[in-house]
Amino acid sequence: MIEPTERQRFLLALVVHEYARTAAPIGSRYLVEHYNLGMSSATVRNELAALTEMGYLRQPHTSAGRVPTEEGYRYFVGRLLQETHLPETLRHTIAHQFYQMGNDVDQWMRLAASVLAHQSRAASLVTAPHPEKARLKHIELISTRGRQVLMVLVIVGGEVRQRLMTLSEPVPQDVLSAAADSLTRQFQEMDAEAIRQARVELSALERDVLDWVVEDLERAESRIAGEIYLDGLTNVLAEPEFASSEEARRALRVLEERSRLQDLLARTVLATGTVGGVQVLIGGEGTWDELRQSSVLLAQYGVPGLAIGTLGVLGPMRMAYGRTISVMRFLSGLLSDLVAETLAEGD
Amino acid sequence: MIEPTERQRFLLALVVHEYARTAAPIGSRYLVEHYNLGMSSATVRNELAALTEMGYLRQPHTSAGRVPTEEGYRYFVGRLLQETHLPETLRHTIAHQFYQMGNDVDQWMRLAASVLAHQSRAASLVTAPHPEKARLKHIELISTRGRQVLMVLVIVGGEVRQRLMTLSEPVPQDVLSAAADSLTRQFQEMDAEAIRQARVELSALERDVLDWVVEDLERAESRIAGEIYLDGLTNVLAEPEFASSEEARRALRVLEERSRLQDLLARTVLATGTVGGVQVLIGGEGTWDELRQSSVLLAQYGVPGLAIGTLGVLGPMRMAYGRTISVMRFLSGLLSDLVAETLAEGD
DNA sequence: TGTTAGCACTCTCGAGGTGAGAGTGCTAAT
DNA sequence: ATTAGCACTCTCACCTCGAGAGTGCTAACA
């Protein structure tokens, strides 16, 4: 792909920016009238024609203004984008809200999704911090009624899993507690595999419980993300490109259907275009047909090796990349700090 | 409001049914041609005119067919609706899926939302079973790092709440366990109020923990519902009345915004129109402007006094009420059984 | 008295036509 | 290399208009 000249890059950025604002094709005259370009519309026309030739812009029809192509956006995001600086007051307000919230992960996630949706004016997604390797922290067994036992499993990193199991016969609470204690002591800090290999003398009850524990740990590991929080879905419905509702439907289905979401999240690691830790998928990148009109930004947060989560934004392809990326980086940092402080204090 | 004749009722039901199917105004000729009515279109015309006069039908414009009014729907739902019988095989399949899922409440909720969305072809909502009165079942304290302690609180009924707290100084795990045990023994089966009144000799640590426990129990009680599961949001985008996307936006916002949702759920008890335990809110009932074009069905499930949850469906006003209500009643029964079996076995 | 055939009337909806306006590419002059 | 000027193209909003659907009314009929 041919490299545009300095002036062409400038104009490309201008078109991207204006198109994001107005959602209408941008013409040469419009640019000259709204910016002090120091050149005439004819010159701009020539440059726009060149950019169109190169594949960065296109015309919806012969006599319309220009609109960025996917390639145009990629070039813009990869080379031209300059980070928007978030006002200090905004950073402050947001951080304050998080710290005011105490130590409730659930609330953090909800807040993060909300902030992200508002600031980007698009649909947002946040996954709860999730351990890469699930190591046992604590087992608790609580007799509920009859043969039913509630098993509470705490994983290193703070995730709590619960499960109701039915034993073959009733077991008194003190026996359950003793079993839980014993298992906790023996297998603390171990992951599923280690537990499975470390064969130790166990009672029938303990063996049963341990099977459940291993299964649960494995399940925790196999999940690609923790709980998923969505917000701002209706934001994308407000965008003109999704007015047809059919396009909106396709795009939002990606967020609603678990399997497709997993698919998308899996992509977080295999970067296509990365800007300061934020991955930018433009127009579905040829893989996701439902996202032909949309862009998805993904970023990770957390402490590698301990627990990581994902931030995501889904919006129209003409979204405000600069601002959104800034917000995502800021939030990612903030959440990483929170995770670090909460889970690793005293390490 | 004037009472329609038998024949008028029949025709009203027909119009409601056909309009739900086709989403297009229903004319007299159409009815005569598609049903063996034993009367001519002129007669039907007269009757439709009468129903229009009474306020049960309306014409979008002078020369269009008839469409049910809100009043028409209310009359239909309240007096004319006959329950659709769900095929035995379908009931079986659904029940089977639930029982196959083991004892995982999270999965049940997800499945319930999914089934409800699919069967009603609308947006569905399910809240997790939630105790009316939060009574303590079990406390567990787990030292994580340094002064951080994870408190796991089990509420009678099976709900588990977790919370991270920071102590003023590090406390070894065995002391924490002892405190948790002691507190569990002393306050088991008591609710927040009882605990607050039952002043007992406590250590400083125990007192701190107990404060958190009380607060958490109160928080659990004050919430009007457990965790909320949504599904099928994109279903409503497919309906022609929401093609404009603006209407869709308004309606879906009700589900997205927590406060409005609470508002709506609070209505579950104060029935407006009830059909076999399913409440039907048509066109926002004058209270929710965003739902002017929509209907919302709500039903409760669970074991009163132990734990209850809510099922909900949001769809276009012309939704298939018969089928949706049947599905909701079936699901409500199923979930109630599951809750009863799971939480109250041996009672 | 209730039902029905017939008919004039009204209204929507889509097809087809038209003109203003926007934006272009090209050419020739600077 | 830049720019003014201009012919050209295409969309879009706005018409008109006729087909079609559905109505309400009237008069005949059982």
PDB file of N, CA, C and O in Angstrom, chain A residues 128-135 155-159 191-192 217-226 269 300-309 343:
ATOM      1  N   ALA A 128     -14.903  -9.764  34.707  1.00  0.00           N
ATOM      2  CA  ALA A 128     -14.331  -9.749  36.048  1.00  0.00           C
ATOM      3  C   ALA A 128     -12.929 -10.335  36.020  1.00  0.00           C
ATOM      4  O   ALA A 128     -12.622 -11.176  35.178  1.00  0.00           O
ATOM      5  N   PRO A 129     -12.070  -9.880  36.921  1.00  0.00           N
ATOM      6  CA  PRO A 129     -10.725 -10.436  36.962  1.00  0.00           C
ATOM      7  C   PRO A 129     -10.790 -11.940  37.197  1.00  0.00           C
ATOM      8  O   PRO A 129     -11.586 -12.415  37.989  1.00  0.00           O
ATOM      9  N   HIS A 130      -9.957 -12.624  36.507  1.00  0.00           N
ATOM     10  CA  HIS A 130     -10.092 -14.067  36.392  1.00  0.00           C
ATOM     11  C   HIS A 130      -8.701 -14.675  36.454  1.00  0.00           C
ATOM     12  O   HIS A 130      -7.821 -14.261  35.722  1.00  0.00           O
ATOM     13  N   PRO A 131      -8.498 -15.625  37.360  1.00  0.00           N
ATOM     14  CA  PRO A 131      -7.154 -16.183  37.508  1.00  0.00           C
ATOM     15  C   PRO A 131      -6.773 -17.012  36.290  1.00  0.00           C
ATOM     16  O   PRO A 131      -7.607 -17.720  35.737  1.00  0.00           O
ATOM     17  N   GLU A 132      -5.530 -16.889  35.883  1.00  0.00           N
ATOM     18  CA  GLU A 132      -5.085 -17.692  34.745  1.00  0.00           C
ATOM     19  C   GLU A 132      -4.923 -19.146  35.164  1.00  0.00           C
ATOM     20  O   GLU A 132      -5.237 -20.067  34.436  1.00  0.00           O
ATOM     21  N   LYS A 133      -4.394 -19.297  36.356  1.00  0.00           N
ATOM     22  CA  LYS A 133      -4.188 -20.641  36.890  1.00  0.00           C
ATOM     23  C   LYS A 133      -4.976 -20.697  38.193  1.00  0.00           C
ATOM     24  O   LYS A 133      -4.747 -19.891  39.095  1.00  0.00           O
ATOM     25  N   ALA A 134      -5.935 -21.591  38.278  1.00  0.00           N
ATOM     26  CA  ALA A 134      -6.789 -21.619  39.463  1.00  0.00           C
ATOM     27  C   ALA A 134      -6.157 -22.452  40.570  1.00  0.00           C
ATOM     28  O   ALA A 134      -6.089 -23.674  40.467  1.00  0.00           O
ATOM     29  N   ARG A 135      -5.687 -21.777  41.605  1.00  0.00           N
ATOM     30  CA  ARG A 135      -5.094 -22.493  42.725  1.00  0.00           C
ATOM     31  C   ARG A 135      -6.004 -22.401  43.939  1.00  0.00           C
ATOM     32  O   ARG A 135      -6.593 -21.364  44.219  1.00  0.00           O
ATOM     33  N   ILE A 155     -10.721 -19.385  45.476  1.00  0.00           N
ATOM     34  CA  ILE A 155      -9.556 -19.571  44.628  1.00  0.00           C
ATOM     35  C   ILE A 155      -8.568 -18.457  44.920  1.00  0.00           C
ATOM     36  O   ILE A 155      -8.970 -17.323  45.204  1.00  0.00           O
ATOM     37  N   VAL A 156      -7.262 -18.770  44.877  1.00  0.00           N
ATOM     38  CA  VAL A 156      -6.256 -17.736  45.085  1.00  0.00           C
ATOM     39  C   VAL A 156      -6.516 -16.611  44.088  1.00  0.00           C
ATOM     40  O   VAL A 156      -6.605 -16.851  42.887  1.00  0.00           O
ATOM     41  N   GLY A 157      -6.633 -15.432  44.577  1.00  0.00           N
ATOM     42  CA  GLY A 157      -6.987 -14.309  43.727  1.00  0.00           C
ATOM     43  C   GLY A 157      -8.352 -13.778  44.120  1.00  0.00           C
ATOM     44  O   GLY A 157      -8.755 -12.710  43.696  1.00  0.00           O
ATOM     45  N   GLY A 158      -9.086 -14.548  44.917  1.00  0.00           N
ATOM     46  CA  GLY A 158     -10.300 -14.002  45.492  1.00  0.00           C
ATOM     47  C   GLY A 158     -11.602 -14.502  44.901  1.00  0.00           C
ATOM     48  O   GLY A 158     -12.662 -14.285  45.459  1.00  0.00           O
ATOM     49  N   GLU A 159     -11.529 -15.162  43.753  1.00  0.00           N
ATOM     50  CA  GLU A 159     -12.767 -15.658  43.161  1.00  0.00           C
ATOM     51  C   GLU A 159     -13.391 -16.711  44.078  1.00  0.00           C
ATOM     52  O   GLU A 159     -12.688 -17.545  44.657  1.00  0.00           O
ATOM     53  N   ASP A 191      -2.970 -26.340  42.223  1.00  0.00           N
ATOM     54  CA  ASP A 191      -3.975 -26.236  41.166  1.00  0.00           C
ATOM     55  C   ASP A 191      -4.551 -27.625  40.864  1.00  0.00           C
ATOM     56  O   ASP A 191      -4.124 -28.621  41.447  1.00  0.00           O
ATOM     57  N   ALA A 192      -5.487 -27.655  39.949  1.00  0.00           N
ATOM     58  CA  ALA A 192      -6.222 -28.887  39.682  1.00  0.00           C
ATOM     59  C   ALA A 192      -5.284 -30.046  39.374  1.00  0.00           C
ATOM     60  O   ALA A 192      -5.427 -31.151  39.909  1.00  0.00           O
ATOM     61  N   LEU A 217     -12.185 -26.348  39.896  1.00  0.00           N
ATOM     62  CA  LEU A 217     -10.964 -25.607  39.574  1.00  0.00           C
ATOM     63  C   LEU A 217     -10.716 -25.650  38.074  1.00  0.00           C
ATOM     64  O   LEU A 217     -10.361 -24.636  37.453  1.00  0.00           O
ATOM     65  N   GLU A 218     -10.919 -26.817  37.511  1.00  0.00           N
ATOM     66  CA  GLU A 218     -10.694 -26.939  36.068  1.00  0.00           C
ATOM     67  C   GLU A 218     -11.674 -26.077  35.305  1.00  0.00           C
ATOM     68  O   GLU A 218     -11.327 -25.446  34.315  1.00  0.00           O
ATOM     69  N   ARG A 219     -12.895 -26.068  35.794  1.00  0.00           N
ATOM     70  CA  ARG A 219     -13.894 -25.264  35.123  1.00  0.00           C
ATOM     71  C   ARG A 219     -13.521 -23.777  35.202  1.00  0.00           C
ATOM     72  O   ARG A 219     -13.667 -23.034  34.242  1.00  0.00           O
ATOM     73  N   ALA A 220     -13.032 -23.373  36.357  1.00  0.00           N
ATOM     74  CA  ALA A 220     -12.624 -21.977  36.530  1.00  0.00           C
ATOM     75  C   ALA A 220     -11.501 -21.618  35.566  1.00  0.00           C
ATOM     76  O   ALA A 220     -11.461 -20.529  35.003  1.00  0.00           O
ATOM     77  N   GLU A 221     -10.592 -22.563  35.371  1.00  0.00           N
ATOM     78  CA  GLU A 221      -9.463 -22.295  34.472  1.00  0.00           C
ATOM     79  C   GLU A 221      -9.893 -22.255  33.028  1.00  0.00           C
ATOM     80  O   GLU A 221      -9.416 -21.440  32.244  1.00  0.00           O
ATOM     81  N   SER A 222     -10.783 -23.169  32.684  1.00  0.00           N
ATOM     82  CA  SER A 222     -11.126 -23.304  31.271  1.00  0.00           C
ATOM     83  C   SER A 222     -11.934 -22.102  30.781  1.00  0.00           C
ATOM     84  O   SER A 222     -11.907 -21.782  29.606  1.00  0.00           O
ATOM     85  N   ARG A 223     -12.620 -21.475  31.689  1.00  0.00           N
ATOM     86  CA  ARG A 223     -13.361 -20.301  31.262  1.00  0.00           C
ATOM     87  C   ARG A 223     -12.386 -19.238  30.787  1.00  0.00           C
ATOM     88  O   ARG A 223     -11.363 -19.003  31.420  1.00  0.00           O
ATOM     89  N   ILE A 224     -12.710 -18.622  29.718  1.00  0.00           N
ATOM     90  CA  ILE A 224     -11.774 -17.649  29.159  1.00  0.00           C
ATOM     91  C   ILE A 224     -11.897 -16.321  29.882  1.00  0.00           C
ATOM     92  O   ILE A 224     -11.027 -15.471  29.818  1.00  0.00           O
ATOM     93  N   ALA A 225     -13.005 -16.137  30.597  1.00  0.00           N
ATOM     94  CA  ALA A 225     -13.181 -14.875  31.310  1.00  0.00           C
ATOM     95  C   ALA A 225     -14.066 -15.085  32.516  1.00  0.00           C
ATOM     96  O   ALA A 225     -14.781 -16.080  32.618  1.00  0.00           O
ATOM     97  N   GLY A 226     -14.014 -14.146  33.420  1.00  0.00           N
ATOM     98  CA  GLY A 226     -14.912 -14.168  34.564  1.00  0.00           C
ATOM     99  C   GLY A 226     -16.292 -13.702  34.135  1.00  0.00           C
ATOM    100  O   GLY A 226     -16.606 -13.688  32.947  1.00  0.00           O
ATOM    101  N   VAL A 269      -5.591 -11.617  22.886  1.00  0.00           N
ATOM    102  CA  VAL A 269      -4.153 -11.867  22.934  1.00  0.00           C
ATOM    103  C   VAL A 269      -3.528 -11.783  21.559  1.00  0.00           C
ATOM    104  O   VAL A 269      -2.461 -11.218  21.370  1.00  0.00           O
ATOM    105  N   GLN A 300      -6.698  -5.443  28.026  1.00  0.00           N
ATOM    106  CA  GLN A 300      -6.641  -6.253  29.224  1.00  0.00           C
ATOM    107  C   GLN A 300      -6.263  -5.394  30.412  1.00  0.00           C
ATOM    108  O   GLN A 300      -5.668  -4.330  30.271  1.00  0.00           O
ATOM    109  N   TYR A 301      -6.623  -5.900  31.597  1.00  0.00           N
ATOM    110  CA  TYR A 301      -6.167  -5.250  32.811  1.00  0.00           C
ATOM    111  C   TYR A 301      -5.873  -6.348  33.813  1.00  0.00           C
ATOM    112  O   TYR A 301      -6.176  -7.515  33.582  1.00  0.00           O
ATOM    113  N   GLY A 302      -5.303  -5.959  34.915  1.00  0.00           N
ATOM    114  CA  GLY A 302      -5.046  -6.939  35.965  1.00  0.00           C
ATOM    115  C   GLY A 302      -3.567  -7.178  36.172  1.00  0.00           C
ATOM    116  O   GLY A 302      -2.727  -6.420  35.680  1.00  0.00           O
ATOM    117  N   VAL A 303      -3.263  -8.218  36.908  1.00  0.00           N
ATOM    118  CA  VAL A 303      -1.883  -8.561  37.214  1.00  0.00           C
ATOM    119  C   VAL A 303      -1.575  -9.894  36.553  1.00  0.00           C
ATOM    120  O   VAL A 303      -2.103 -10.921  36.964  1.00  0.00           O
ATOM    121  N   PRO A 304      -0.730  -9.888  35.546  1.00  0.00           N
ATOM    122  CA  PRO A 304      -0.421 -11.139  34.836  1.00  0.00           C
ATOM    123  C   PRO A 304       0.051 -12.203  35.825  1.00  0.00           C
ATOM    124  O   PRO A 304       0.849 -11.920  36.701  1.00  0.00           O
ATOM    125  N   GLY A 305      -0.448 -13.391  35.669  1.00  0.00           N
ATOM    126  CA  GLY A 305      -0.073 -14.463  36.564  1.00  0.00           C
ATOM    127  C   GLY A 305      -0.982 -14.569  37.765  1.00  0.00           C
ATOM    128  O   GLY A 305      -1.092 -15.620  38.381  1.00  0.00           O
ATOM    129  N   LEU A 306      -1.658 -13.490  38.099  1.00  0.00           N
ATOM    130  CA  LEU A 306      -2.547 -13.537  39.253  1.00  0.00           C
ATOM    131  C   LEU A 306      -4.012 -13.534  38.778  1.00  0.00           C
ATOM    132  O   LEU A 306      -4.732 -14.510  38.961  1.00  0.00           O
ATOM    133  N   ALA A 307      -4.419 -12.454  38.185  1.00  0.00           N
ATOM    134  CA  ALA A 307      -5.774 -12.388  37.657  1.00  0.00           C
ATOM    135  C   ALA A 307      -5.840 -11.305  36.602  1.00  0.00           C
ATOM    136  O   ALA A 307      -5.323 -10.208  36.794  1.00  0.00           O
ATOM    137  N   ILE A 308      -6.465 -11.631  35.489  1.00  0.00           N
ATOM    138  CA  ILE A 308      -6.623 -10.628  34.446  1.00  0.00           C
ATOM    139  C   ILE A 308      -8.078 -10.563  33.997  1.00  0.00           C
ATOM    140  O   ILE A 308      -8.829 -11.521  34.134  1.00  0.00           O
ATOM    141  N   GLY A 309      -8.451  -9.415  33.487  1.00  0.00           N
ATOM    142  CA  GLY A 309      -9.792  -9.230  32.961  1.00  0.00           C
ATOM    143  C   GLY A 309      -9.707  -8.451  31.656  1.00  0.00           C
ATOM    144  O   GLY A 309      -8.621  -8.040  31.241  1.00  0.00           O
ATOM    145  N   LEU A 343      -5.597  -7.858  45.812  1.00  0.00           N
ATOM    146  CA  LEU A 343      -5.260  -9.275  45.844  1.00  0.00           C
ATOM    147  C   LEU A 343      -3.836  -9.544  46.271  1.00  0.00           C
ATOM    148  O   LEU A 343      -3.527 -10.622  46.744  1.00  0.00           O
TER     149      LEU A 343
END
